[in-house]
Tab-separated table of C-alpha atoms and ligand atoms in Angstrom:
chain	number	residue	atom	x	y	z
B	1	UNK	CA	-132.148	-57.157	113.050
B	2	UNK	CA	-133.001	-54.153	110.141
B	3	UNK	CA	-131.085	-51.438	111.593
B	4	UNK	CA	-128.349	-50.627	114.378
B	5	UNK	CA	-128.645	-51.483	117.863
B	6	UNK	CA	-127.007	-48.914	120.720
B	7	UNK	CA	-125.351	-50.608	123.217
B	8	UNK	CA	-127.205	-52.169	126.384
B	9	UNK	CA	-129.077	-50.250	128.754
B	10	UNK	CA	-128.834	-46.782	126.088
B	11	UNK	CA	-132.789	-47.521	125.219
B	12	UNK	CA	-133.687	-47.847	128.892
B	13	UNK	CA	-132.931	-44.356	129.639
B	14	UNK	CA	-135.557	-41.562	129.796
B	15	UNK	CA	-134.617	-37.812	128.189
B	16	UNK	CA	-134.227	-35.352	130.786
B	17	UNK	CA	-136.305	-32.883	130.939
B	18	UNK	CA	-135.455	-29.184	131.995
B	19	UNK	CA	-137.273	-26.548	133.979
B	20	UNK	CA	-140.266	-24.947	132.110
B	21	UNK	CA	-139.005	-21.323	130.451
B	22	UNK	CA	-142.723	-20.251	129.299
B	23	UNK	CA	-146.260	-20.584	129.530
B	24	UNK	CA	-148.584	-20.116	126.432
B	25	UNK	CA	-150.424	-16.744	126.688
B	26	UNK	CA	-148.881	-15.185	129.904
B	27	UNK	CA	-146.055	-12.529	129.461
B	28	UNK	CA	-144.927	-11.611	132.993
B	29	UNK	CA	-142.793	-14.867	133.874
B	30	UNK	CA	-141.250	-15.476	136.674
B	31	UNK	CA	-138.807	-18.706	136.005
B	32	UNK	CA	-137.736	-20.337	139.079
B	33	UNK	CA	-137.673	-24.168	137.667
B	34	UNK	CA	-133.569	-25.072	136.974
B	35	UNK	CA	-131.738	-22.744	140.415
B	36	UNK	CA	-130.495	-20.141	137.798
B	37	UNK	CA	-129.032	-17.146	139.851
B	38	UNK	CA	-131.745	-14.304	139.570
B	39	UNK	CA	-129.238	-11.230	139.109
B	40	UNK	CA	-128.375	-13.211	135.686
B	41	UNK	CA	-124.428	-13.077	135.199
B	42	UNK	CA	-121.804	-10.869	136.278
B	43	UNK	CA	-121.754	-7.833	134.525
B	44	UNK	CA	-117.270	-9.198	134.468
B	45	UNK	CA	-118.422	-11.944	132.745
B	46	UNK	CA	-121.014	-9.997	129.899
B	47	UNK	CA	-117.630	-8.177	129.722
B	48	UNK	CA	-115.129	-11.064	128.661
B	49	UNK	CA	-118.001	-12.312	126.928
B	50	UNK	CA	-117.776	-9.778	124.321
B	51	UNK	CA	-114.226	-9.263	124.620
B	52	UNK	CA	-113.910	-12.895	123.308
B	53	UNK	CA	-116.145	-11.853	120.175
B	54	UNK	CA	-113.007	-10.798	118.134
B	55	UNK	CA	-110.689	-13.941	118.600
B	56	UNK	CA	-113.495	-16.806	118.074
B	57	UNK	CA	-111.499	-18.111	115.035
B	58	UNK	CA	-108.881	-19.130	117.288
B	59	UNK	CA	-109.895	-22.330	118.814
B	60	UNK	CA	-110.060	-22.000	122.821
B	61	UNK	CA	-107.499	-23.096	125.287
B	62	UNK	CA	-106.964	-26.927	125.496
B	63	UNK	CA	-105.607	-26.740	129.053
B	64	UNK	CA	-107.916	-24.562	130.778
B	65	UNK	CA	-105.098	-22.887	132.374
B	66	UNK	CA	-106.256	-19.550	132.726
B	67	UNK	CA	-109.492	-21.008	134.635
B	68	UNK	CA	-108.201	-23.432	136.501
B	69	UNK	CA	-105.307	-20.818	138.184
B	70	UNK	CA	-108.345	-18.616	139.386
B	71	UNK	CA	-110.195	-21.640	141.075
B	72	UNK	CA	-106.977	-22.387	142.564
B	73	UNK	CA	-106.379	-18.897	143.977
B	74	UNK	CA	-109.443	-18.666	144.817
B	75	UNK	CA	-110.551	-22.151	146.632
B	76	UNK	CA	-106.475	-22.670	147.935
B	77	UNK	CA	-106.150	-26.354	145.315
B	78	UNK	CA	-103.416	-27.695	143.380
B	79	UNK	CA	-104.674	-26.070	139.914
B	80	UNK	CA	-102.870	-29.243	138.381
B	81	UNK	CA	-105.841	-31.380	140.048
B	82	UNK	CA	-108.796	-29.131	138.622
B	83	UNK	CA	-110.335	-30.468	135.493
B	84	UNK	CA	-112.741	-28.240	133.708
B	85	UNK	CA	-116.083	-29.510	131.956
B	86	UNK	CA	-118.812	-28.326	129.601
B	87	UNK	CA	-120.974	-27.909	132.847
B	88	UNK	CA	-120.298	-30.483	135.533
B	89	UNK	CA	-122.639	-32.524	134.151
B	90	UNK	CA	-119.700	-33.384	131.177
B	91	UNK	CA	-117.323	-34.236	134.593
B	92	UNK	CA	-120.315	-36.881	135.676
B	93	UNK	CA	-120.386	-38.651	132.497
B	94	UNK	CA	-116.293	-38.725	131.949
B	95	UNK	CA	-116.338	-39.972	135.660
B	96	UNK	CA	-118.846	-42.697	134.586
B	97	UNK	CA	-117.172	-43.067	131.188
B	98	UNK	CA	-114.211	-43.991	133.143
B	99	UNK	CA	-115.339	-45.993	136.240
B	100	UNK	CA	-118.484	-47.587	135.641
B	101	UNK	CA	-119.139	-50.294	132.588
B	102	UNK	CA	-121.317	-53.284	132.837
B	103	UNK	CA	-120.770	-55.526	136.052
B	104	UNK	CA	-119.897	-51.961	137.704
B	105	UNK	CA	-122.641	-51.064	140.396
B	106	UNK	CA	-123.071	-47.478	141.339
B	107	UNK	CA	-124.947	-46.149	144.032
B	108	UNK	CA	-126.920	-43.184	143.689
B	109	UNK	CA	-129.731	-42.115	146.487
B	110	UNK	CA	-133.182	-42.228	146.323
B	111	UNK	CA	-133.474	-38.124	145.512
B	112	UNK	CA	-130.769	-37.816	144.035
B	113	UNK	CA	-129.592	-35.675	140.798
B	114	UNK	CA	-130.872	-37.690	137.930
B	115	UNK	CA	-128.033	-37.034	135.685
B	116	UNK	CA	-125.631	-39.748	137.831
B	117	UNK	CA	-128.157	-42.624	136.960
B	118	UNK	CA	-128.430	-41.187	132.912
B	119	UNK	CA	-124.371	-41.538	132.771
B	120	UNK	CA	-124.163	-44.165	134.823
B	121	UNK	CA	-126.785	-45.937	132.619
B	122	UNK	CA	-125.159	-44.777	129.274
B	123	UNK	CA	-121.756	-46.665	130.781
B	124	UNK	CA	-123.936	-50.098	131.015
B	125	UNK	CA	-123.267	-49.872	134.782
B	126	UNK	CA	-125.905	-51.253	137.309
B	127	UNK	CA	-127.428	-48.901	139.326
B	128	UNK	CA	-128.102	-49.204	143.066
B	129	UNK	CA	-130.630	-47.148	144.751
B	130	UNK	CA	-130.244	-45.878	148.223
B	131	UNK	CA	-133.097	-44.944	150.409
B	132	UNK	CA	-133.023	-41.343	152.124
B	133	UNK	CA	-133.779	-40.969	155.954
B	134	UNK	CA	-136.378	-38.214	155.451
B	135	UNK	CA	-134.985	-36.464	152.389
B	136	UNK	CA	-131.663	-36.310	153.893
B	137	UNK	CA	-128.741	-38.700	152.310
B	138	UNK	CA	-127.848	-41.994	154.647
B	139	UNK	CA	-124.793	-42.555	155.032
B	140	UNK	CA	-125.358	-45.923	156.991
B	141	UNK	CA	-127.811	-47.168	154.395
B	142	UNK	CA	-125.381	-46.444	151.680
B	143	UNK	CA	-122.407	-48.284	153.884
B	144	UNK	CA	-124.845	-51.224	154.141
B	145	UNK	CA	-125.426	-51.245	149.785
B	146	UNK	CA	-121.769	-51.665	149.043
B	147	UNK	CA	-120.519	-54.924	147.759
B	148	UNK	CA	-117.577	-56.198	145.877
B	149	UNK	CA	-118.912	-54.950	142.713
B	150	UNK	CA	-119.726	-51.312	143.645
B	151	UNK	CA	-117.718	-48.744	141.747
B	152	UNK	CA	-118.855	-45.096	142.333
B	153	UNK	CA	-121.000	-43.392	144.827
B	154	UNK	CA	-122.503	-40.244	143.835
B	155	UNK	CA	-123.926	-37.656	146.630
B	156	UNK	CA	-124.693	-34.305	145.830
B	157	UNK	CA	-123.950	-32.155	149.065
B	158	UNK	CA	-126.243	-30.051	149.209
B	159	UNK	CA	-128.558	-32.282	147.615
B	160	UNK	CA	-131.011	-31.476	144.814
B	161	UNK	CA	-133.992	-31.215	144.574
B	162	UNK	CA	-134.281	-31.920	148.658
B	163	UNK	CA	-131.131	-28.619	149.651
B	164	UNK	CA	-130.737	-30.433	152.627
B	165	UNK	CA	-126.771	-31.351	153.560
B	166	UNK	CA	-124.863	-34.000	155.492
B	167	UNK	CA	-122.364	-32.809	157.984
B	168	UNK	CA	-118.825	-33.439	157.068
B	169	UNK	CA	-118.644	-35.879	160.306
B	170	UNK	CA	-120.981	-38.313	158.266
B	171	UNK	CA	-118.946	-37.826	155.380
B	172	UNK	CA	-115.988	-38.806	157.303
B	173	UNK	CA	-117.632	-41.691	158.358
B	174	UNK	CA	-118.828	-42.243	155.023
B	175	UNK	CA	-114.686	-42.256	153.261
B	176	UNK	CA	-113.298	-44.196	156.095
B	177	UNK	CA	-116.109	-46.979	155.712
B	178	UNK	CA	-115.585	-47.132	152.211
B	179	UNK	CA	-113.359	-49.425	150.146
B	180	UNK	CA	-110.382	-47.335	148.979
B	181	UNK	CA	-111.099	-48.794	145.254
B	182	UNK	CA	-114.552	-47.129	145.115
B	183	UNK	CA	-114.678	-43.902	143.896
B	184	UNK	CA	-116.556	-40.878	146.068
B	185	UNK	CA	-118.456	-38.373	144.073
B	186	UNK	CA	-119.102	-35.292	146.057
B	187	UNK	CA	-120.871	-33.046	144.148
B	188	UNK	CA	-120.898	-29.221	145.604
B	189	UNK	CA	-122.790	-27.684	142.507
B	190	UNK	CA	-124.687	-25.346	145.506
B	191	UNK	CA	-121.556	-25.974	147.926
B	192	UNK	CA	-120.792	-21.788	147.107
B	193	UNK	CA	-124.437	-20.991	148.956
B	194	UNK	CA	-122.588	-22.420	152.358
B	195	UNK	CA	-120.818	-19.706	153.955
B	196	UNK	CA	-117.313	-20.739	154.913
B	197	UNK	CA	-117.559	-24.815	153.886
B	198	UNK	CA	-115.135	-25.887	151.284
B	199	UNK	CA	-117.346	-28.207	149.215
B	200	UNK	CA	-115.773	-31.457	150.589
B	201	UNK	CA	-111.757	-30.011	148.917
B	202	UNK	CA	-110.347	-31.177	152.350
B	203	UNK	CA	-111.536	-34.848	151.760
B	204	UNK	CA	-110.274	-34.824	148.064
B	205	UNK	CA	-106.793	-33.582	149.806
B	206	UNK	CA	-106.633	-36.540	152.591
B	207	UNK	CA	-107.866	-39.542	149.974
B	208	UNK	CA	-107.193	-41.202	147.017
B	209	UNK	CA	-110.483	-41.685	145.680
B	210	UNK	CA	-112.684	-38.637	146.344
B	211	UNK	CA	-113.512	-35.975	143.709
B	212	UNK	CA	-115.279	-33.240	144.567
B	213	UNK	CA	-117.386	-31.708	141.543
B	214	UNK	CA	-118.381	-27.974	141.245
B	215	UNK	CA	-120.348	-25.560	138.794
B	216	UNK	CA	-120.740	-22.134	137.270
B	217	UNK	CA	-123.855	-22.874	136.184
B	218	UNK	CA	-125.642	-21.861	140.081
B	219	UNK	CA	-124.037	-19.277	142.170
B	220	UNK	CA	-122.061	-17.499	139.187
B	221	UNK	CA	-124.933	-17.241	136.994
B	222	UNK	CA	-124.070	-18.918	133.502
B	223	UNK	CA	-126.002	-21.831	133.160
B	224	UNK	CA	-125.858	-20.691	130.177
B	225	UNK	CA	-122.464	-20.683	129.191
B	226	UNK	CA	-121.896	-24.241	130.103
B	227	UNK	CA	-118.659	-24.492	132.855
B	228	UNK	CA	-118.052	-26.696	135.531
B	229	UNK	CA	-114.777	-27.894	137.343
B	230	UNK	CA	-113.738	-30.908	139.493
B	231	UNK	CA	-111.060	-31.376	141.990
B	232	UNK	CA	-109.415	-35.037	142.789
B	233	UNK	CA	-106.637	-36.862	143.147
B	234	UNK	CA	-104.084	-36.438	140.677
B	235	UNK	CA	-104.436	-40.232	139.340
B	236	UNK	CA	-107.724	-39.653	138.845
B	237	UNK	CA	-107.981	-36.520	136.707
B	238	UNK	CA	-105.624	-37.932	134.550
B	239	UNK	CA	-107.525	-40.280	133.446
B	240	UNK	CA	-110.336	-38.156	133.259
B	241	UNK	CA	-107.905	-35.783	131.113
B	242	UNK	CA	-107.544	-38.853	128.818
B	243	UNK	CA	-111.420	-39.413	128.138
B	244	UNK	CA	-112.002	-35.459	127.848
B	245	UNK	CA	-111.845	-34.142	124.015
B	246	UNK	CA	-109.022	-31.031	123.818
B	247	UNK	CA	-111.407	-28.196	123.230
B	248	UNK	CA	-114.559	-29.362	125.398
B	249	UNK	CA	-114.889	-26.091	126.962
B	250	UNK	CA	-115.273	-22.965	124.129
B	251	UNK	CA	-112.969	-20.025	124.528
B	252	UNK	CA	-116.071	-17.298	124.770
B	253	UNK	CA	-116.929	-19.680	128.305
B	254	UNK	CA	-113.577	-20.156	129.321
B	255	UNK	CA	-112.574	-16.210	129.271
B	256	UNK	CA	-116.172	-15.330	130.984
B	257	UNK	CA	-115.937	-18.059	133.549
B	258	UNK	CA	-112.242	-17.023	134.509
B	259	UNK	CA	-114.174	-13.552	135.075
B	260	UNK	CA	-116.595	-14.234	137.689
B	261	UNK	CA	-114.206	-16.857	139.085
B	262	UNK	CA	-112.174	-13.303	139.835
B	263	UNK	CA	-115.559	-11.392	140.901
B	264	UNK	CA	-115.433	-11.938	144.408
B	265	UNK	CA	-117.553	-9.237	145.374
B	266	UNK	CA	-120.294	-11.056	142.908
B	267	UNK	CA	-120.467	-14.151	144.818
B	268	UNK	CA	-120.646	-12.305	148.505
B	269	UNK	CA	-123.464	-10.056	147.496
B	270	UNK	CA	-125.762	-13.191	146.060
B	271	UNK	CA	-125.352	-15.765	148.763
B	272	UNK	CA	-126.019	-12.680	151.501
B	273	UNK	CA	-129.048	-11.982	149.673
B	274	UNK	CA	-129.608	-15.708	148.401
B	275	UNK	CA	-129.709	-17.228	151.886
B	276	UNK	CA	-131.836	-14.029	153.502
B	277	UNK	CA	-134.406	-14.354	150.782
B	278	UNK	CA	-134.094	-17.913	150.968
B	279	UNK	CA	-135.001	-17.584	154.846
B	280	UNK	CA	-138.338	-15.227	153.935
B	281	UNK	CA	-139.601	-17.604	151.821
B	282	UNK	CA	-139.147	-20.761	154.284
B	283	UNK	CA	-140.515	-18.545	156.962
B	284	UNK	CA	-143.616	-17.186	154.831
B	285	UNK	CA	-144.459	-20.693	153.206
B	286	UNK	CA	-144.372	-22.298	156.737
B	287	UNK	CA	-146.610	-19.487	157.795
B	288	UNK	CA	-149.155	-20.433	154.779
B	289	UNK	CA	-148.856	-24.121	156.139
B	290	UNK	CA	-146.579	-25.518	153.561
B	291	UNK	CA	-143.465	-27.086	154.895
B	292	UNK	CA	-139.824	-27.295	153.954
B	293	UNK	CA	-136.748	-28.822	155.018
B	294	UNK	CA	-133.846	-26.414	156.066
B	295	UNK	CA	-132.029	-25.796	152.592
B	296	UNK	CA	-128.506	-24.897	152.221
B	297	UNK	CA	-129.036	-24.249	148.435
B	298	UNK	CA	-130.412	-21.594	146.204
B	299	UNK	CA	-133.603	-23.509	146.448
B	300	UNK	CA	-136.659	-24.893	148.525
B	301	UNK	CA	-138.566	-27.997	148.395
B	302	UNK	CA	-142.042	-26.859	149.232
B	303	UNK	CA	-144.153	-29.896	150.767
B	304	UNK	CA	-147.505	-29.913	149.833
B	305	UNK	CA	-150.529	-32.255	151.386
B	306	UNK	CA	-150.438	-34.929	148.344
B	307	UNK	CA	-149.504	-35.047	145.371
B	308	UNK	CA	-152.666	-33.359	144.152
B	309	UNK	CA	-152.192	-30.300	146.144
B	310	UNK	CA	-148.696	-29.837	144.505
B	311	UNK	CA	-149.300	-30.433	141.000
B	312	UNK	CA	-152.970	-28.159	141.554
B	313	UNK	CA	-150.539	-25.402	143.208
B	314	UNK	CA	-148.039	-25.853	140.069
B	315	UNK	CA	-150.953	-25.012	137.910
B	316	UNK	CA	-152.386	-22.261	139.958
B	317	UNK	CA	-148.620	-20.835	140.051
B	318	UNK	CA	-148.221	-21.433	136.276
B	319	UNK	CA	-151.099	-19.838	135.306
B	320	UNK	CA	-149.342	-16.245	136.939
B	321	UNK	CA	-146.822	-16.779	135.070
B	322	UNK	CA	-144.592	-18.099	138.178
B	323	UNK	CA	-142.198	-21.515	137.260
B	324	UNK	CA	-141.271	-23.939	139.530
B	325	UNK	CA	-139.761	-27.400	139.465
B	326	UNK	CA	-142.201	-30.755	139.696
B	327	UNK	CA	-140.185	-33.530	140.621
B	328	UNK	CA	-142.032	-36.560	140.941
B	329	UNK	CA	-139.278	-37.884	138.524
B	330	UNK	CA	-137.193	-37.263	141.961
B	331	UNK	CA	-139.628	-39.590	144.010
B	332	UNK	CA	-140.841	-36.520	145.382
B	333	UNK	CA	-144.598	-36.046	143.683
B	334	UNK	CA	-146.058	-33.853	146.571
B	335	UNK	CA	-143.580	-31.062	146.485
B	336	UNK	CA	-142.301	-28.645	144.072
B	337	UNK	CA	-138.706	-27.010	144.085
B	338	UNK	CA	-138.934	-23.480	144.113
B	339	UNK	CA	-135.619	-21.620	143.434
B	340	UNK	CA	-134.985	-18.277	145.699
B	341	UNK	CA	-135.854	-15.294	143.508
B	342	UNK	CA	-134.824	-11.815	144.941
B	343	UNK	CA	-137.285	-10.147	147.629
B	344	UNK	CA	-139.834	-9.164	145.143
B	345	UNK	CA	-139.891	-12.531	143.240
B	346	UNK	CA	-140.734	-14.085	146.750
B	347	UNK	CA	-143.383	-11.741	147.658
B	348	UNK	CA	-145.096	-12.707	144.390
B	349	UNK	CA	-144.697	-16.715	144.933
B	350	UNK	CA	-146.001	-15.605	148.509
B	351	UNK	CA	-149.218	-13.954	147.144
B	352	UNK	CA	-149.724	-16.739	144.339
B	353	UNK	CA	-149.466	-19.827	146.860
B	354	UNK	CA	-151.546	-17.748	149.494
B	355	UNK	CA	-154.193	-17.491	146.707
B	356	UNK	CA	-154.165	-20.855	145.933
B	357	UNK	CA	-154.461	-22.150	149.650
B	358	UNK	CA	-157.485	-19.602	149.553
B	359	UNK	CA	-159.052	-21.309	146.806
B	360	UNK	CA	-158.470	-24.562	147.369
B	361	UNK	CA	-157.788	-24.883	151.204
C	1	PLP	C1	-126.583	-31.506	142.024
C	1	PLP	C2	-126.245	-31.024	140.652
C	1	PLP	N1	-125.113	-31.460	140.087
C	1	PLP	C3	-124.755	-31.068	138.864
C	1	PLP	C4	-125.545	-30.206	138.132
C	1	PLP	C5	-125.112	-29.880	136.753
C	1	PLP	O1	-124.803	-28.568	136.590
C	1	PLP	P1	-124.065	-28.020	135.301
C	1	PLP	O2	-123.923	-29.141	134.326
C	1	PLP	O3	-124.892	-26.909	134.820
C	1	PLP	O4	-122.705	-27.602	135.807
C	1	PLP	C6	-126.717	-29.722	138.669
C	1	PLP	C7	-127.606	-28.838	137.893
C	1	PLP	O5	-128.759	-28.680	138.138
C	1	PLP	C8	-127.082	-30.143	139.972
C	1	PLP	O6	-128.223	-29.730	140.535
């Protein structure tokens, strides 16, 4: 060997790639390809954003403390159990960091959020793919993929790119069935776009190894900033306390995160208008002939005829300057995941995919 060799299974894994931002030659975009709230941030936030300006030679808070007390006030946790990450895509790979490892299988499902097989990969750990029943997670398939070697299960609830959630009876099912050793992922990264549900927080409370992971990034608006939390069992986010480095989070996100954490108002106003828009658009699409499952997120996945349809209707939609998501990489090459813009936004995707289906029908 001539040069350095990463460890096992590093080589196998394929870059992510992100939601297109802009299209050579066309101004007017419309980006709806990566669920980014389409208000933008909190004006709270912009606010402790630039407060933060004067005091970035200090180095941020180690502990988080000031964020993780307004998640607890907020969301009624132990803020002693909430662990803070560079997005919550940082909490995914410490989880991974710290539970998988060659030998370690982890089950994943067949749509779901590619980031749990890129960490899960990057540990060594064997990866175990679980069908869907229709583009909604199985809970009985995953029961029946669990051996003596399984380590973590990862479900995003709602999932993405599908939006579609599992009831908290299957999720029961799903802990009780379970070997206590295994660790639960539930991710809630668009749990704040269900009126009323609590993410999966009461499962984390009643057992020993679930973690519920949540995110800034959607609902709040700063993708941008990089901030996402986790809630588990004490035993658990101590070790993931151990794998974290001190100043993961920078003090510019912390002090704007803390803010629209606080901006209650924020949050109502979007997921009213987030789930009525969202509604419009199902409604109007379905209208046009193009499907979608019921979506409790900030997005839908619009199901085209064939593959062909939905990449033509990507390139009819790009060429206007509107974004969405292709996500074949999802095992999901006829549809494309459209996040919820406001009323207007969806008026315009209406027009575009009604001009397209005119074209082409
Ligand atoms: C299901 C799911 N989990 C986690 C994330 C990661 O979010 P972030 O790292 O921005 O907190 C995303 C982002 O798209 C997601 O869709």
């Amino acid at each position: 060997m001539t040069q350095p060799q990463p460890q096992p299974g590093i080589l196998d894994i394929q870059l992510y790639v992100g939601g297109k931002s802009s299209v050579q030659g066309v101004r007017d975009i419309l980006k709806l390809s990566s669920n980014e709230n389409p208000n933008g941030p909190p004006a709270s936030a912009q606010q402790a954003l630039a407060e933060a300006a004067s005091t970035l030679h200090r180095y941020p808070s180690s502990d988080h403390s000031g964020l993780r007390a307004a998640l607890a006030e907020l969301h009624g946790l132990e803020a002693q159990r909430i662990i803070c990450g560079c997005g919550s895509d940082e909490l995914i790979s410490f989880l991974c960091q710290a539970y998988a490892g060659p030998e370690v299988e982890v089950i994943h499902t067949e749509h779901g959020f590619l980031m749990y097989r890129l960490y899960a990969m990057a540990a060594g750990a064997r990866l175990v793919c679980v069908p869907e029943a229709e583009r909604h997670v199985d809970v009985e398939a995953i029961l029946s993929a669990i051996t003596p070697r399984t380590g973590m299960i990862f479900i995003a609830n709602p999932g993405n790119p599908t939006g579609t959630k599992i009831s908290d009876e299957d999720l029961a099912e799903l802990i009780a069935k379970t070997p206590k050793t295994v660790v639960i992922v539930l991710d809630g990264a668009y749990a704040d776009y269900v009126e009323g549900w609590d993410g999966g927080a009461r499962f984390v409370e009643a057992h020993d190894n679930v973690v519920m992971l949540r995110t800034l990034s959607k609902m709040y608006g700063l993708g941008g900033l990089r901030v996402g939390w986790g809630y588990g069992p004490q035993h658990i986010i101590d070790v993931l306390n151990r794998v974290r480095g001190p100043f993961n989070i920078s003090a510019p996100a912390l002090a704007a995160g803390e803010a629209a954490v606080r901006d209650h108002d924020f949050v109502i106003q979007h997921r009213a208008q987030n789930n009525a828009a969202r509604a419009y658009l199902a409604e109007e699409l379905a209208a046009l002939g193009v499907a979608s499952d019921p979506s409790d997120a900030n997005f839908l996945l619009a199901r085209f005829a064939s593959q062909e349809q939905a990449e033509a209707c990507d390139d009819h939609l790009q060429s206007l300057g509107i974004l969405v998501r292709r996500v074949g990489s999802y095992g999901l090459p006829e549809c494309l995941r459209i996040t919820v813009p406001d009323m207007a936004g969806c008026a315009r995707v209406l027009q575009a995919v009604r001009s397209f289906l005119e074209k082409t029908p």
